N, CA, C and O atoms as a Tinker XYZ file with bonds, in Angstrom:
   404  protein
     1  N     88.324000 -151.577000   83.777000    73     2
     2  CA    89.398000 -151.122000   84.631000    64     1     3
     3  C     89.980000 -149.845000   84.029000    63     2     4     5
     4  O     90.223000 -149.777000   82.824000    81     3
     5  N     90.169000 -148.993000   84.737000    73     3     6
     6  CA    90.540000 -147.575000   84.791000    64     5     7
     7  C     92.213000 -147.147000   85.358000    63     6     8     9
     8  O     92.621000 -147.235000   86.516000    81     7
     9  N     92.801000 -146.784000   84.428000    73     7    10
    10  CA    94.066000 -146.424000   85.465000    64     9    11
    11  C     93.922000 -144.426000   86.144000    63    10    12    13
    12  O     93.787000 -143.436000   85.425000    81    11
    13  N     93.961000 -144.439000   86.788000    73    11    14
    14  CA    94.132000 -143.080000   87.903000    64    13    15
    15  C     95.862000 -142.661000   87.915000    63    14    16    17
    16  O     96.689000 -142.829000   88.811000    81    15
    17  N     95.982000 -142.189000   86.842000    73    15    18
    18  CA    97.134000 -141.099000   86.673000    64    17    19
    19  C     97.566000 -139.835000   87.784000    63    18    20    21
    20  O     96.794000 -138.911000   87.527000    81    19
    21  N     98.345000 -139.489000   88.738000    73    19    22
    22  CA    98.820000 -138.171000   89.136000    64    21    23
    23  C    100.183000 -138.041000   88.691000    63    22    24    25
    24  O    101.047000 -138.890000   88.911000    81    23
    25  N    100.347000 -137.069000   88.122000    73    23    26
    26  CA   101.272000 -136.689000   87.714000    64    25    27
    27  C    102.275000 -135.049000   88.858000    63    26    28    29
    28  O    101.925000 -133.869000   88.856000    81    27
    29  N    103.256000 -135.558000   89.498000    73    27    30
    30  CA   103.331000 -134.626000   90.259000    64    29    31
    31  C    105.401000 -133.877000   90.099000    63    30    32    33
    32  O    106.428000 -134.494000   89.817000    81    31
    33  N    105.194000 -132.463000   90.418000    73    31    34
    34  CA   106.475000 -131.868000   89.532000    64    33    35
    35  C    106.602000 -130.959000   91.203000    63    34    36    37
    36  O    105.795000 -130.460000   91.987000    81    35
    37  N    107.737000 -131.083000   91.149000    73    35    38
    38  CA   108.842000 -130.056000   92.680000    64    37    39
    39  C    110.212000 -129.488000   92.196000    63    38    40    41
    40  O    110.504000 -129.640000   91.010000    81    39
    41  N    110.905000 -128.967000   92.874000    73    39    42
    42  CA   111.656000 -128.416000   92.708000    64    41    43
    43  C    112.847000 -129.624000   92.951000    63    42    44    45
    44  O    112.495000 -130.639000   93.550000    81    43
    45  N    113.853000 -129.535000   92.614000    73    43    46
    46  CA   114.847000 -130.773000   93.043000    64    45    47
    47  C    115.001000 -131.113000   94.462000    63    46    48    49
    48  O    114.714000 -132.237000   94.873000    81    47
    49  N    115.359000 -130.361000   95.078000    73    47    50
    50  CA   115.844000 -129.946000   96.067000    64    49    51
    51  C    114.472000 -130.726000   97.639000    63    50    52    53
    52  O    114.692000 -130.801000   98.848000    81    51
    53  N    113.176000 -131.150000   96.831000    73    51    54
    54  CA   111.979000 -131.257000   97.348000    64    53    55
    55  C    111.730000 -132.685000   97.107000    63    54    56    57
    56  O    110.863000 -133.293000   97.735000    81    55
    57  N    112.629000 -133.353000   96.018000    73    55    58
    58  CA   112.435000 -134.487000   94.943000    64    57    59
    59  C    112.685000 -135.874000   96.018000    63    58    60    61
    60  O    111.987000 -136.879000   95.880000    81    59
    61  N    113.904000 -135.775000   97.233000    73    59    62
    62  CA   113.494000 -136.912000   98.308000    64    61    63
    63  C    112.920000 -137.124000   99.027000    63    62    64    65
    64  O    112.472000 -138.200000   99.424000    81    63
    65  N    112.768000 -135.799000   99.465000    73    63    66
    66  CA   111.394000 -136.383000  100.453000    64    65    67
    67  C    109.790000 -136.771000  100.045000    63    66    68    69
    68  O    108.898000 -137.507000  100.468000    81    67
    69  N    110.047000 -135.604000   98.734000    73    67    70
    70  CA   108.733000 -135.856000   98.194000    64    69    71
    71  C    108.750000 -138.047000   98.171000    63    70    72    73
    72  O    107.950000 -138.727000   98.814000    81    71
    73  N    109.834000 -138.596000   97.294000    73    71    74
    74  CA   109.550000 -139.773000   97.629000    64    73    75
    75  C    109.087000 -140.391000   98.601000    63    74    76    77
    76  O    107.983000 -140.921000   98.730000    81    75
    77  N    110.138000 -140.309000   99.459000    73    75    78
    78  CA   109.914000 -140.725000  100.836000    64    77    79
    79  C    108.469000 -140.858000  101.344000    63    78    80    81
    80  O    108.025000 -141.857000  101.909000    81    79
    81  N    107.734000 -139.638000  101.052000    73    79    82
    82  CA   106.705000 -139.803000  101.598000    64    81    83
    83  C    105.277000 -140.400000  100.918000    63    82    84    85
    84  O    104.355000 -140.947000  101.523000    81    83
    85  N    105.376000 -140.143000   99.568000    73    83    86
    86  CA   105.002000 -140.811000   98.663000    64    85    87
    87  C    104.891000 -142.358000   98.830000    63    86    88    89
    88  O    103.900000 -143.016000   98.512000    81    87
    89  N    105.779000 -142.737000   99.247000    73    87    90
    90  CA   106.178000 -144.410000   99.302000    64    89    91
    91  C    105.779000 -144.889000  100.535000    63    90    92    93
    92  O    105.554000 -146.083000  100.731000    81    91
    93  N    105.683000 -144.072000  101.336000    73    91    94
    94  CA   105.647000 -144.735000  103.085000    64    93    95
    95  C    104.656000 -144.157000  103.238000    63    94    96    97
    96  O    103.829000 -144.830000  103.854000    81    95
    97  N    104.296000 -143.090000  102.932000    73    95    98
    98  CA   102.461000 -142.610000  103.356000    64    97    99
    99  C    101.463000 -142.351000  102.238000    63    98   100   101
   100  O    100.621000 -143.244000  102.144000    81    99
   101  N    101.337000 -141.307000  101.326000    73    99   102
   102  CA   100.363000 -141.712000   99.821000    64   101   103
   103  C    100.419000 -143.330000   99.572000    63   102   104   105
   104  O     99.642000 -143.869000  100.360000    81   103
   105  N    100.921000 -144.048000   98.939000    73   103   106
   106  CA   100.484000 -145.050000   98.459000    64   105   107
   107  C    100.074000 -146.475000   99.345000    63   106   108   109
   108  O     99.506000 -147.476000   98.909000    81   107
   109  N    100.543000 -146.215000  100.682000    73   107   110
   110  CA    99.883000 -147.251000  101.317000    64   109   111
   111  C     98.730000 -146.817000  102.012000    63   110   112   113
   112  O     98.066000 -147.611000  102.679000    81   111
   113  N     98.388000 -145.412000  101.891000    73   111   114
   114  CA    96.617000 -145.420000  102.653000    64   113   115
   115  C     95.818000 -144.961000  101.379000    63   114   116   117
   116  O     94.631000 -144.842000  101.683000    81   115
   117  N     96.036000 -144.681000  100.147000    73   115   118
   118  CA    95.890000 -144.525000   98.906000    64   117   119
   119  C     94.865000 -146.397000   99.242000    63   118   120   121
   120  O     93.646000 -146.532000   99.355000    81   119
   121  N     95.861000 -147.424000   99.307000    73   119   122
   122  CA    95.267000 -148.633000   98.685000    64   121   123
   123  C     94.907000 -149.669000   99.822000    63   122   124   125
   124  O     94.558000 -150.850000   99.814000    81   123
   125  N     95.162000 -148.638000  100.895000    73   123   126
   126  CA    94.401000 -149.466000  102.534000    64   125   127
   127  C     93.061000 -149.879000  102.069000    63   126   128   129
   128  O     92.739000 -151.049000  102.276000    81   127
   129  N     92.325000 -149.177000  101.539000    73   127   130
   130  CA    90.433000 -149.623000  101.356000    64   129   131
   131  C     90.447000 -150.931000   99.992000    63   130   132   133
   132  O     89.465000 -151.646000   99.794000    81   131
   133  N     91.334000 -151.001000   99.428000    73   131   134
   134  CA    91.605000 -152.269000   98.004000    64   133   135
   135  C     90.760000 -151.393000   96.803000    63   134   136   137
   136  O     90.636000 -151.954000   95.714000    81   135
   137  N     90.209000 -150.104000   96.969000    73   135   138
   138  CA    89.561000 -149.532000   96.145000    64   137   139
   139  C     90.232000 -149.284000   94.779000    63   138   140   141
   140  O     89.765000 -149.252000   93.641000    81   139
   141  N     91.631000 -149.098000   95.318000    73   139   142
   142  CA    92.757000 -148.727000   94.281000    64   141   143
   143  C     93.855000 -149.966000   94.651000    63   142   144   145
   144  O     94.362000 -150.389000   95.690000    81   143
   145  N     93.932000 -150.297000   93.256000    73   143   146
   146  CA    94.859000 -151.680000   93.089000    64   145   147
   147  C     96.518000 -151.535000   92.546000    63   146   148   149
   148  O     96.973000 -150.715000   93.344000    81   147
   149  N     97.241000 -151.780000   91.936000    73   147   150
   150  CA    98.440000 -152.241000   91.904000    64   149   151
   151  C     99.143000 -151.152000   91.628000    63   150   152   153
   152  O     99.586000 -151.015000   90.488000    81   151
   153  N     99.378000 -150.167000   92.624000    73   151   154
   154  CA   100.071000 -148.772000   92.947000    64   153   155
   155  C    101.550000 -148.580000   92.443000    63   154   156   157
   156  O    102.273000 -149.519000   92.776000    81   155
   157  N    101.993000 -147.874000   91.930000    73   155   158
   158  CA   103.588000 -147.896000   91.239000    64   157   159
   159  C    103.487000 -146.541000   91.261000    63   158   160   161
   160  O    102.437000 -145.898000   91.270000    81   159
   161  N    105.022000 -145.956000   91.273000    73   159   162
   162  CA   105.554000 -144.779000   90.876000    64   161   163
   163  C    106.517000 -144.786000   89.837000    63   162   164   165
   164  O    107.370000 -145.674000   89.852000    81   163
   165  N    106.515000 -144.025000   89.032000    73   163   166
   166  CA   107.612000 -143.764000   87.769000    64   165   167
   167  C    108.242000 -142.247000   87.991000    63   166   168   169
   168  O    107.557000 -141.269000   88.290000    81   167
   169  N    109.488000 -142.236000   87.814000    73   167   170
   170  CA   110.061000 -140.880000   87.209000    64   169   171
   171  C    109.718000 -140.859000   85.893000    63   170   172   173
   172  O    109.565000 -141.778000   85.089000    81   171
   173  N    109.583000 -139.253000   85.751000    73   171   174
   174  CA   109.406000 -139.134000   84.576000    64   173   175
   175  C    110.180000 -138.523000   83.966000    63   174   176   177
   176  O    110.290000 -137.337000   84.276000    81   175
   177  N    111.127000 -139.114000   82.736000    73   175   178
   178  CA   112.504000 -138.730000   82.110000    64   177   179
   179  C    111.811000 -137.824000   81.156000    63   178   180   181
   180  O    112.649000 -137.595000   80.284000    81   179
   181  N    111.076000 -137.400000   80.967000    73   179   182
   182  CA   111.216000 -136.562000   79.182000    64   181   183
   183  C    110.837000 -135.075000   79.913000    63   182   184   185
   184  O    111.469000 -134.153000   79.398000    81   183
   185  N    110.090000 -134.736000   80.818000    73   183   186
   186  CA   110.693000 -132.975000   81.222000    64   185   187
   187  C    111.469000 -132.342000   80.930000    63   186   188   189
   188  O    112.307000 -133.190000   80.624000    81   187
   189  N    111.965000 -131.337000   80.739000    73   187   190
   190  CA   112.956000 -130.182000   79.899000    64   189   191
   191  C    113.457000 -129.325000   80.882000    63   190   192   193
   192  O    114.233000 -128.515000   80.374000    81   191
   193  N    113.276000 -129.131000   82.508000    73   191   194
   194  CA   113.144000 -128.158000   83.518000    64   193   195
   195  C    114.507000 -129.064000   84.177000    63   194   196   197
   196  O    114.346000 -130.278000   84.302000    81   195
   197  N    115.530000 -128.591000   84.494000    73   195   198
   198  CA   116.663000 -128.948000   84.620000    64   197   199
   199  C    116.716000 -128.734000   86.084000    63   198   200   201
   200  O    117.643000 -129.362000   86.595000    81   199
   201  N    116.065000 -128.099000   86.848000    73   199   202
   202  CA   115.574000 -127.777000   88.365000    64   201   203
   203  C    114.658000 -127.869000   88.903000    63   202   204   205
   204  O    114.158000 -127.194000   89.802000    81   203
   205  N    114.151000 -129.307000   88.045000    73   203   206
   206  CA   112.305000 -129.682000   88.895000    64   205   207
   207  C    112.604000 -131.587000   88.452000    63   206   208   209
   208  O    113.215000 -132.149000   87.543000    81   207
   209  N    112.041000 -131.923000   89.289000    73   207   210
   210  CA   111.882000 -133.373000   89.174000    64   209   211
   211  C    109.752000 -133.583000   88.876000    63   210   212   213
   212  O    108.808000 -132.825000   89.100000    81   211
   213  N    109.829000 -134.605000   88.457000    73   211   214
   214  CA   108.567000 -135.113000   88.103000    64   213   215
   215  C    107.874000 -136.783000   88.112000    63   214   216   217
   216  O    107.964000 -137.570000   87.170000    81   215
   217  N    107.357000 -136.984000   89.103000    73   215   218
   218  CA   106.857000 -137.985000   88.865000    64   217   219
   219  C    105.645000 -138.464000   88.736000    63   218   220   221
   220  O    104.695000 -137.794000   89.140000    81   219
   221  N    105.468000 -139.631000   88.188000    73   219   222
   222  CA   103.837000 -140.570000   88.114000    64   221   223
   223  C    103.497000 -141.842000   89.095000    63   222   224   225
   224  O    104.103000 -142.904000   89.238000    81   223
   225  N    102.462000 -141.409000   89.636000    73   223   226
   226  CA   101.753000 -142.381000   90.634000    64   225   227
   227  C    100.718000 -143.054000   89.816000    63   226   228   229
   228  O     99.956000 -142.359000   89.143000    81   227
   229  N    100.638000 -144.144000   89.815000    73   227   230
   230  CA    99.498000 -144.736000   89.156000    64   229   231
   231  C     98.772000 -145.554000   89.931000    63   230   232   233
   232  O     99.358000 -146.344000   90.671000    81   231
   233  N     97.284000 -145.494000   89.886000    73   231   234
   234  CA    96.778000 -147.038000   90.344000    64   233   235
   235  C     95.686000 -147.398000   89.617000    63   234   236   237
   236  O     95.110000 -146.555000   88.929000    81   235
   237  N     95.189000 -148.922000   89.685000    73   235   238
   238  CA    94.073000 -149.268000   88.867000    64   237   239
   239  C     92.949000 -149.306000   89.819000    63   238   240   241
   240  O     93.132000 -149.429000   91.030000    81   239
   241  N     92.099000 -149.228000   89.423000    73   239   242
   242  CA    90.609000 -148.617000   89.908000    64   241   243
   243  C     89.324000 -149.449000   89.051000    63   242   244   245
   244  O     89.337000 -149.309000   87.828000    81   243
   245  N     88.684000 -149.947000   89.405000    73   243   246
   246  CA    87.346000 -150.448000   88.864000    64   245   247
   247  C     86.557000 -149.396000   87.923000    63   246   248   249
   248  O     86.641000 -149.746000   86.745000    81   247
   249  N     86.080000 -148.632000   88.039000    73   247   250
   250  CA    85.628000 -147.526000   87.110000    64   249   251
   251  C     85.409000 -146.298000   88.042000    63   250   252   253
   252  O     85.707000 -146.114000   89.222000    81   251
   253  N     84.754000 -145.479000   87.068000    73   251   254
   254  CA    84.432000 -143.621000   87.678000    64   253   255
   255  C     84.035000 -143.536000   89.326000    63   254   256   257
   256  O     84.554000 -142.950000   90.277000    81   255
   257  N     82.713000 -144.519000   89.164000    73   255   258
   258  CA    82.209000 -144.643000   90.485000    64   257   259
   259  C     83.275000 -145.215000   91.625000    63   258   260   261
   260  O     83.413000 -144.621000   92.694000    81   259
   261  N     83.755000 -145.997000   91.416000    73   259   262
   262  CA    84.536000 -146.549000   92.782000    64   261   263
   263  C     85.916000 -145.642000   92.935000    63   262   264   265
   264  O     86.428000 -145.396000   94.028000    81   263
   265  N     86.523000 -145.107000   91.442000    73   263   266
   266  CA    87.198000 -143.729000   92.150000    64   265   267
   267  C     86.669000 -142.648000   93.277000    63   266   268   269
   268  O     87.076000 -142.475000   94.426000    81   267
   269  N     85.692000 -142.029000   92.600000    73   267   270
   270  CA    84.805000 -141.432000   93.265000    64   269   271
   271  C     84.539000 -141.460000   94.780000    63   270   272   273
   272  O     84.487000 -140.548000   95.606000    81   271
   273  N     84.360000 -143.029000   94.905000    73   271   274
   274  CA    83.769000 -143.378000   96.296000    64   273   275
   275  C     85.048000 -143.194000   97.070000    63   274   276   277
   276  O     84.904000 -142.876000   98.250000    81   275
   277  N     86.204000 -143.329000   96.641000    73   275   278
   278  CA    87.777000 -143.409000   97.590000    64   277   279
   279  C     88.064000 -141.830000   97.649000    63   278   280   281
   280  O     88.516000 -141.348000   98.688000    81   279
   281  N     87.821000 -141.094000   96.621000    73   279   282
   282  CA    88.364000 -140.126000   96.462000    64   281   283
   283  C     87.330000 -139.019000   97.767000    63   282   284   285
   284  O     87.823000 -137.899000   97.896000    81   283
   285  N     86.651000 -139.159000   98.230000    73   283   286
   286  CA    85.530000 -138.475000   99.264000    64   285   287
   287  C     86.312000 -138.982000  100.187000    63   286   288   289
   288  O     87.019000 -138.265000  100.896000    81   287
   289  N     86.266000 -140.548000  100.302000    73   287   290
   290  CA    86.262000 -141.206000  101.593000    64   289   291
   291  C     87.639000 -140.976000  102.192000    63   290   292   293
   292  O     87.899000 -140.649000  103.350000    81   291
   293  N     88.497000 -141.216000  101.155000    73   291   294
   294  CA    90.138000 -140.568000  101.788000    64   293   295
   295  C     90.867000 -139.721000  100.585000    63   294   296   297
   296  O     91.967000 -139.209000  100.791000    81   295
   297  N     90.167000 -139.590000   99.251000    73   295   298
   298  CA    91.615000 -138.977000   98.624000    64   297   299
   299  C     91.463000 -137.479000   99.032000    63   298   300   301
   300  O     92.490000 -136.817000   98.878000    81   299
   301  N     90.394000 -136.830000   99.515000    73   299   302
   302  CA    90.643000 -135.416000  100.087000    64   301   303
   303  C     91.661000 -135.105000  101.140000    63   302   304   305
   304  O     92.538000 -134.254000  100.994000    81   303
   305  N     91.483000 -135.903000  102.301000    73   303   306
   306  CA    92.508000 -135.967000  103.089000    64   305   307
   307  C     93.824000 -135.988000  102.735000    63   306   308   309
   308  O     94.615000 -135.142000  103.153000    81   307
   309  N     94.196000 -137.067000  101.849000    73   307   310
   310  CA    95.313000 -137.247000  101.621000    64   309   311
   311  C     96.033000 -135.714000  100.623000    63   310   312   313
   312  O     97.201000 -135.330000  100.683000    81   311
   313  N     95.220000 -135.265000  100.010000    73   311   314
   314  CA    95.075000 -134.104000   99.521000    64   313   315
   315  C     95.800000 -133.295000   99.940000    63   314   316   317
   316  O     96.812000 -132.806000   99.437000    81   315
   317  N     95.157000 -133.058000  101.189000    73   315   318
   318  CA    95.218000 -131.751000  102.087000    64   317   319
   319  C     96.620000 -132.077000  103.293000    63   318   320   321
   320  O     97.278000 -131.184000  103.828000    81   319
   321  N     96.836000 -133.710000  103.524000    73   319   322
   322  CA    97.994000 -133.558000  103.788000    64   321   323
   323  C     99.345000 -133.496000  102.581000    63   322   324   325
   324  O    100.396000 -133.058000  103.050000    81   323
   325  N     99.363000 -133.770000  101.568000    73   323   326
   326  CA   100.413000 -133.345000  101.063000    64   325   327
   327  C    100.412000 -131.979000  100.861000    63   326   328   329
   328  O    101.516000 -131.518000  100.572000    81   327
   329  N     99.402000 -131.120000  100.935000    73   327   330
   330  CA    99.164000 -129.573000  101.086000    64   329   331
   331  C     99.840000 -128.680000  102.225000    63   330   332   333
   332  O    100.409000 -127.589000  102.250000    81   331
   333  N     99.439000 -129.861000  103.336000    73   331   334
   334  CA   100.196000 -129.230000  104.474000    64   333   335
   335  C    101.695000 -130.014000  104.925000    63   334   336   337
   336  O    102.350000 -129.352000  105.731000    81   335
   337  N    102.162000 -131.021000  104.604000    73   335   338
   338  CA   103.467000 -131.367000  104.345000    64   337   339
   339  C    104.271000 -130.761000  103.544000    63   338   340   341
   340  O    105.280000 -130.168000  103.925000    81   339
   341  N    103.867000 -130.864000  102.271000    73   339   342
   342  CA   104.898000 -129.312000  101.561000    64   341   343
   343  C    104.844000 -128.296000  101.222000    63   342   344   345
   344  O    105.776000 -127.763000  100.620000    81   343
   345  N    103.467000 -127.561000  101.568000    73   343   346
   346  CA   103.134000 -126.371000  101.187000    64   345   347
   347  C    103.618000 -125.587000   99.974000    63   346   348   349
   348  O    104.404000 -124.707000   99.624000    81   347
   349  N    102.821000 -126.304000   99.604000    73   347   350
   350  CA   102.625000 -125.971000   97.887000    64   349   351
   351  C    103.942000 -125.991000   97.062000    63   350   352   353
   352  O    104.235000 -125.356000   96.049000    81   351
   353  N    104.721000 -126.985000   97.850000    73   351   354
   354  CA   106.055000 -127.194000   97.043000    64   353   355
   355  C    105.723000 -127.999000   95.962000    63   354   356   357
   356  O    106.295000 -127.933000   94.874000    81   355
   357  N    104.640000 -128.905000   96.280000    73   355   358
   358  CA   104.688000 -130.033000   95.343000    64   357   359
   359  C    103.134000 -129.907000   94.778000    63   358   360   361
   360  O    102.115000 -129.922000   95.469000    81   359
   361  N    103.238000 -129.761000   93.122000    73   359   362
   362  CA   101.947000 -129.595000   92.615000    64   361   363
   363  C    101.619000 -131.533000   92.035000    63   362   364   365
   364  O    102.053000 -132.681000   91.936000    81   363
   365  N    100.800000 -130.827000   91.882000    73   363   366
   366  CA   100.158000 -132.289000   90.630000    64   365   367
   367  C     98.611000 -132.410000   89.880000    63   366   368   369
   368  O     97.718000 -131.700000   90.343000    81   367
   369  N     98.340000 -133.211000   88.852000    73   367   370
   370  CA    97.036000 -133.017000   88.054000    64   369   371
   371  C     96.926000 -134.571000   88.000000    63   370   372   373
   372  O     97.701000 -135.509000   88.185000    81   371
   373  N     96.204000 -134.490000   87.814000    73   371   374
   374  CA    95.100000 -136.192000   87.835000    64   373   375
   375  C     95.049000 -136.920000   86.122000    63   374   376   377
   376  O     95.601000 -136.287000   85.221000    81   375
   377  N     94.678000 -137.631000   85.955000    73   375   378
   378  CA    94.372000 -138.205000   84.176000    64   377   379
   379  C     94.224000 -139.611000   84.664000    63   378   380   381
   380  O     94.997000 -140.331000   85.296000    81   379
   381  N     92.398000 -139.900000   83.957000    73   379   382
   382  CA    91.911000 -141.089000   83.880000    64   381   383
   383  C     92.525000 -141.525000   82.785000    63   382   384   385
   384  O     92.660000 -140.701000   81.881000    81   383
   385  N     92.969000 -142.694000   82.610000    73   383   386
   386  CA    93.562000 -143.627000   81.540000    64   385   387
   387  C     92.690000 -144.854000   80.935000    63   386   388   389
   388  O     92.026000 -145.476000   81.764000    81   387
   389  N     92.628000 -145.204000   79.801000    73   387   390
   390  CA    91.983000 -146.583000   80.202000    64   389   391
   391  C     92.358000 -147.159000   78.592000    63   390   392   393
   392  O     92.419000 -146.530000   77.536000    81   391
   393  N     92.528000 -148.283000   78.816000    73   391   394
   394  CA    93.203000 -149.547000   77.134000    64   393   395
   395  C     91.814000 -149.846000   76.316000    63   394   396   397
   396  O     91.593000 -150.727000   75.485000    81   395
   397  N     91.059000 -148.949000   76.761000    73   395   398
   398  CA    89.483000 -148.809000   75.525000    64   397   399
   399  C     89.713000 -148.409000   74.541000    63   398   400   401
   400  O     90.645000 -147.612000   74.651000    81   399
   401  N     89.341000 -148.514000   73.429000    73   399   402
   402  CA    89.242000 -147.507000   72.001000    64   401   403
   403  C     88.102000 -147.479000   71.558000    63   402   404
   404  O     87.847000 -146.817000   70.552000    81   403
């Protein structure tokens, strides 16, 4: 099991709706296919930018391949609508995680 990290940063001012939509649209078609499992969001307190908010989406994932397979099948889409919902207000970067050593 794999955790699927996004890590995503806006301006304050961008920081409710960005939830909003996050919560009511990313994470429930994010885990419509069961590809991606037990979905959470965190703020993230340790940033230094006093006029940007930041948060973490997480979900667990079976391994590389079955990311993979979600990420074609819908995470492009979903992509491209938060692209065109905030236009480029809201960035973010990805990080595979995993409790291996």
């Amino acid at each position: 099991m794999i955790v699927y990290n996004t890590t995503y940063t806006m301006q304050n001012e961008d920081a409710r709706n960005f939830v909003i939509w996050a919560t009511q649209v990313l994470m429930p078609r994010a885990q419509r296919s069961e590809k991606l499992k037990n979905g959470r969001m965190l703020r993230i307190l340790n940033h230094h930018d006093q006029e940007t908010e930041c948060f973490s989406i997480q979900f667990e994932v079976q391994d590389n391949r079955v990311l993979h397979e979600w990420y074609v099948a819908e995470g492009v889409a979903l992509v491209k609508e938060l692209e065109r919902t905030f236009q480029g207000k809201v960035v973010g970067f990805s990080t595979l995680m995993s409790d291996e050593f």
